Short mmCIF file of C-alpha atoms in Angstrom, two decimals:
data_model
loop_
_atom_site.label_atom_id
_atom_site.label_comp_id
_atom_site.label_asym_id
_atom_site.label_seq_id
_atom_site.Cartn_x
_atom_site.Cartn_y
_atom_site.Cartn_z
CA UNK A 1 67.81 35.80 91.35
CA UNK A 2 65.60 35.02 88.37
CA UNK A 3 62.54 35.81 90.44
CA UNK A 4 64.07 39.14 91.49
CA UNK A 5 64.76 40.07 87.87
CA UNK A 6 61.16 39.33 86.93
CA UNK A 7 59.92 41.47 89.81
CA UNK A 8 62.24 44.33 88.82
CA UNK A 9 61.14 44.06 85.18
CA UNK A 10 57.47 44.12 86.11
CA UNK A 11 58.10 46.96 88.53
CA UNK A 12 59.79 48.98 85.76
CA UNK A 13 56.82 48.48 83.43
CA UNK A 14 54.47 49.38 86.24
CA UNK A 15 56.57 52.47 86.98
CA UNK A 16 56.25 53.74 83.40
CA UNK A 17 52.49 53.42 83.70
CA UNK A 18 52.54 55.14 87.10
CA UNK A 19 54.58 58.02 85.63
CA UNK A 20 51.80 58.82 83.17
CA UNK A 21 49.14 58.66 85.87
CA UNK A 22 51.21 60.46 88.49
CA UNK A 23 52.16 63.34 86.20
CA UNK A 24 48.47 64.16 85.73
CA UNK A 25 47.75 63.62 89.42
CA UNK A 26 50.63 65.83 90.51
CA UNK A 27 49.60 68.69 88.23
CA UNK A 28 46.18 68.67 89.89
CA UNK A 29 47.02 67.89 93.51
CA UNK A 30 50.53 69.29 93.87
CA UNK A 31 51.74 66.05 95.54
CA UNK A 32 55.41 65.51 94.76
CA UNK A 33 57.20 62.26 93.82
CA UNK A 34 59.47 62.57 96.86
CA UNK A 35 56.42 62.51 99.11
CA UNK A 36 55.29 59.17 97.70
CA UNK A 37 58.84 57.79 97.78
CA UNK A 38 59.09 58.67 101.47
CA UNK A 39 55.80 56.91 102.11
CA UNK A 40 57.07 53.80 100.31
CA UNK A 41 60.28 53.82 102.37
CA UNK A 42 58.17 53.75 105.51
CA UNK A 43 56.17 50.74 104.27
CA UNK A 44 59.03 48.24 103.89
CA UNK A 45 58.13 44.64 104.74
CA UNK A 46 60.10 41.66 106.02
CA UNK A 47 60.07 40.07 102.58
CA UNK A 48 63.44 40.56 100.81
CA UNK A 49 61.99 40.32 97.31
CA UNK A 50 59.19 42.78 98.03
CA UNK A 51 61.68 45.16 99.62
CA UNK A 52 63.89 44.98 96.52
CA UNK A 53 60.96 45.86 94.27
CA UNK A 54 59.91 48.71 96.55
CA UNK A 55 63.47 50.06 96.53
CA UNK A 56 63.43 50.20 92.72
CA UNK A 57 60.09 52.02 92.71
CA UNK A 58 61.17 54.42 95.47
CA UNK A 59 64.44 55.31 93.71
CA UNK A 60 62.59 55.84 90.44
CA UNK A 61 60.06 58.17 92.05
CA UNK A 62 62.85 60.19 93.64
CA UNK A 63 64.30 60.70 90.15
CA UNK A 64 60.96 61.77 88.67
CA UNK A 65 61.21 65.54 89.29
CA UNK A 66 64.20 65.68 86.92
CA UNK A 67 62.26 63.81 84.21
CA UNK A 68 58.70 65.00 84.74
CA UNK A 69 58.50 68.63 85.76
CA UNK A 70 55.19 70.03 84.50
CA UNK A 71 54.61 73.72 85.03
CA UNK A 72 52.11 74.53 87.74
CA UNK A 73 50.98 77.70 89.38
CA UNK A 74 52.23 78.26 92.90
CA UNK A 75 49.64 78.20 95.64
CA UNK A 76 49.01 81.37 97.64
CA UNK A 77 50.62 79.70 100.67
CA UNK A 78 53.80 78.95 98.70
CA UNK A 79 53.95 82.50 97.39
CA UNK A 80 53.57 84.04 100.83
CA UNK A 81 56.47 81.92 102.04
CA UNK A 82 58.71 82.99 99.16
CA UNK A 83 61.13 85.73 100.19
CA UNK A 84 64.13 85.63 97.82
CA UNK A 85 65.51 88.88 99.19
CA UNK A 86 65.75 90.20 102.73
CA UNK A 87 64.47 93.71 102.07
CA UNK A 88 65.20 94.83 105.61
CA UNK A 89 68.86 95.13 104.66
CA UNK A 90 68.02 97.86 102.16
CA UNK A 91 67.55 101.52 103.16
CA UNK A 92 63.94 102.21 104.16
CA UNK A 93 62.29 105.52 103.33
CA UNK A 94 58.90 106.52 104.66
CA UNK A 95 56.71 107.96 101.90
CA UNK A 96 53.13 108.78 101.05
CA UNK A 97 52.18 106.58 98.12
CA UNK A 98 49.26 107.24 95.82
CA UNK A 99 48.16 105.66 92.55
CA UNK A 100 47.83 107.10 89.07
CA UNK A 101 46.96 106.12 85.50
CA UNK A 102 47.99 107.36 82.08
CA UNK A 103 44.56 108.91 81.64
CA UNK A 104 43.32 112.48 81.70
CA UNK A 105 42.25 112.19 85.35
CA UNK A 106 45.92 111.80 86.35
CA UNK A 107 48.01 113.36 83.59
CA UNK A 108 45.60 115.69 81.82
CA UNK A 109 46.34 113.86 78.55
CA UNK A 110 43.84 112.06 76.37
CA UNK A 111 44.63 109.02 74.24
CA UNK A 112 44.96 111.27 71.19
CA UNK A 113 47.81 113.19 72.83
CA UNK A 114 51.20 112.27 71.27
CA UNK A 115 52.76 111.92 74.73
CA UNK A 116 49.94 109.82 76.17
CA UNK A 117 51.38 107.07 78.38
CA UNK A 118 54.94 108.34 78.00
CA UNK A 119 56.91 109.00 81.18
CA UNK A 120 59.51 111.67 81.89
CA UNK A 121 62.22 109.10 81.17
CA UNK A 122 60.75 108.31 77.77
CA UNK A 123 59.46 104.89 78.82
CA UNK A 124 55.88 103.83 78.26
CA UNK A 125 53.95 103.40 81.50
CA UNK A 126 53.81 99.75 82.57
CA UNK A 127 52.28 97.65 85.32
CA UNK A 128 54.41 94.52 85.54
CA UNK A 129 56.82 92.77 87.88
CA UNK A 130 58.75 96.02 87.73
CA UNK A 131 56.25 98.82 87.22
CA UNK A 132 56.89 102.41 86.26
CA UNK A 133 56.31 104.84 89.11
CA UNK A 134 56.68 108.58 89.61
CA UNK A 135 58.79 110.24 92.28
CA UNK A 136 60.69 113.39 93.20
CA UNK A 137 63.99 112.78 91.41
CA UNK A 138 65.91 114.80 93.99
CA UNK A 139 65.14 111.95 96.40
CA UNK A 140 64.73 109.01 94.03
CA UNK A 141 66.58 109.57 90.73
CA UNK A 142 65.23 108.14 87.48
CA UNK A 143 66.09 104.44 87.35
CA UNK A 144 65.84 103.88 91.10
CA UNK A 145 64.32 100.49 91.95
CA UNK A 146 62.08 100.41 95.00
CA UNK A 147 60.43 97.50 96.76
CA UNK A 148 56.95 98.67 97.73
CA UNK A 149 55.10 96.32 100.11
CA UNK A 150 51.66 95.49 98.74
CA UNK A 151 52.56 96.69 95.23
CA UNK A 152 55.81 95.04 94.23
CA UNK A 153 58.83 96.53 92.48
CA UNK A 154 58.64 100.08 91.21
CA UNK A 155 61.13 101.69 88.86
CA UNK A 156 61.24 105.48 88.98
CA UNK A 157 60.57 106.58 85.41
CA UNK A 158 58.28 109.56 85.83
CA UNK A 159 57.71 112.77 87.75
CA UNK A 160 54.65 114.83 88.57
CA UNK A 161 53.79 118.37 89.55
CA UNK A 162 52.26 117.13 92.80
CA UNK A 163 54.91 114.47 93.44
CA UNK A 164 57.30 116.40 95.62
CA UNK A 165 59.36 115.36 98.62
CA UNK A 166 58.67 111.99 100.17
CA UNK A 167 55.79 111.12 97.91
CA UNK A 168 55.53 108.56 95.11
CA UNK A 169 52.86 107.73 92.54
CA UNK A 170 52.29 104.09 91.57
CA UNK A 171 51.12 103.26 88.07
CA UNK A 172 47.93 101.26 87.53
CA UNK A 173 46.15 100.49 84.27
CA UNK A 174 42.76 101.83 85.35
CA UNK A 175 41.21 104.24 87.83
CA UNK A 176 39.23 101.34 89.29
CA UNK A 177 42.47 99.54 90.14
CA UNK A 178 43.87 102.64 91.82
CA UNK A 179 40.94 102.78 94.22
CA UNK A 180 40.39 99.04 94.67
CA UNK A 181 44.02 97.98 95.06
CA UNK A 182 45.76 100.99 96.51
CA UNK A 183 44.20 104.37 97.24
CA UNK A 184 46.61 106.35 99.43
CA UNK A 185 49.06 104.91 101.95
CA UNK A 186 51.88 106.09 104.16
CA UNK A 187 54.44 103.28 104.10
CA UNK A 188 58.11 102.38 104.21
CA UNK A 189 59.61 101.58 100.81
CA UNK A 190 63.01 99.96 100.31
CA UNK A 191 65.69 101.27 97.98
CA UNK A 192 66.92 98.15 96.18
CA UNK A 193 69.03 100.07 93.67
CA UNK A 194 69.64 103.78 93.33
CA UNK A 195 69.22 105.08 89.80
CA UNK A 196 71.72 107.07 87.78
CA UNK A 197 69.16 109.36 86.13
CA UNK A 198 68.11 107.19 83.21
CA UNK A 199 66.33 103.95 82.36
CA UNK A 200 65.75 102.32 78.96
CA UNK A 201 63.02 100.08 77.61
CA UNK A 202 65.53 97.23 77.20
CA UNK A 203 66.64 97.56 80.84
CA UNK A 204 63.04 97.49 82.07
CA UNK A 205 62.27 94.51 79.84
CA UNK A 206 65.28 92.65 81.21
CA UNK A 207 64.08 93.23 84.78
CA UNK A 208 60.58 91.99 83.96
CA UNK A 209 61.88 88.84 82.27
CA UNK A 210 64.11 87.80 85.17
CA UNK A 211 63.06 84.18 85.72
CA UNK A 212 63.98 84.20 89.40
CA UNK A 213 61.37 86.88 90.09
CA UNK A 214 58.38 85.42 88.23
CA UNK A 215 56.80 84.27 91.50
CA UNK A 216 55.81 87.88 92.17
CA UNK A 217 53.75 88.05 88.97
CA UNK A 218 51.01 85.88 90.47
CA UNK A 219 51.26 87.58 93.86
CA UNK A 220 50.89 91.19 92.78
CA UNK A 221 49.42 91.26 89.28
CA UNK A 222 46.39 88.92 89.59
#
């Protein structure tokens, strides 16, 4: 029993050292504590004392995620596998989607114009997790939230003289982004939430700060 206590004590000290090393290793490699614990479980020997020590180390590693949880960016593979919502259950609408900016080439307004970058709803244009987009409000009222494959979430906040019928305009920060990332596409968009004719800055901010949706920031904005 005394020998077992010594082994457990030494294992605990070793574990604290491993924690420091493993935290750095995990942040670089993405290998999780559970993976190593599983490997240890598969390496049990016929020696009772060694098994006891391995059990302590394995149990400690399994508890590590709750103690050591460093932030790390998700890999592209993990992001592609992340589908928190089944969008197929939402109404699909086929539209022609184009891109626009706040600049003169899209709105006719220069930066000196008092309404530069201001949408019909009064919001400032924004490219974020939930971006401001323009639509025909007879089809998509102000405040309507759309899921747009390849772009992300769009909140109807603006209108346009050429945006009539089943056509939407997606906001981008620059003309270069419009051409490089979008151009013009005929696609199905999904109506996640139908608007009531208005949207406020605080409501848009709340949507963009939703922690459960942050995975889409890396996928669509970088």
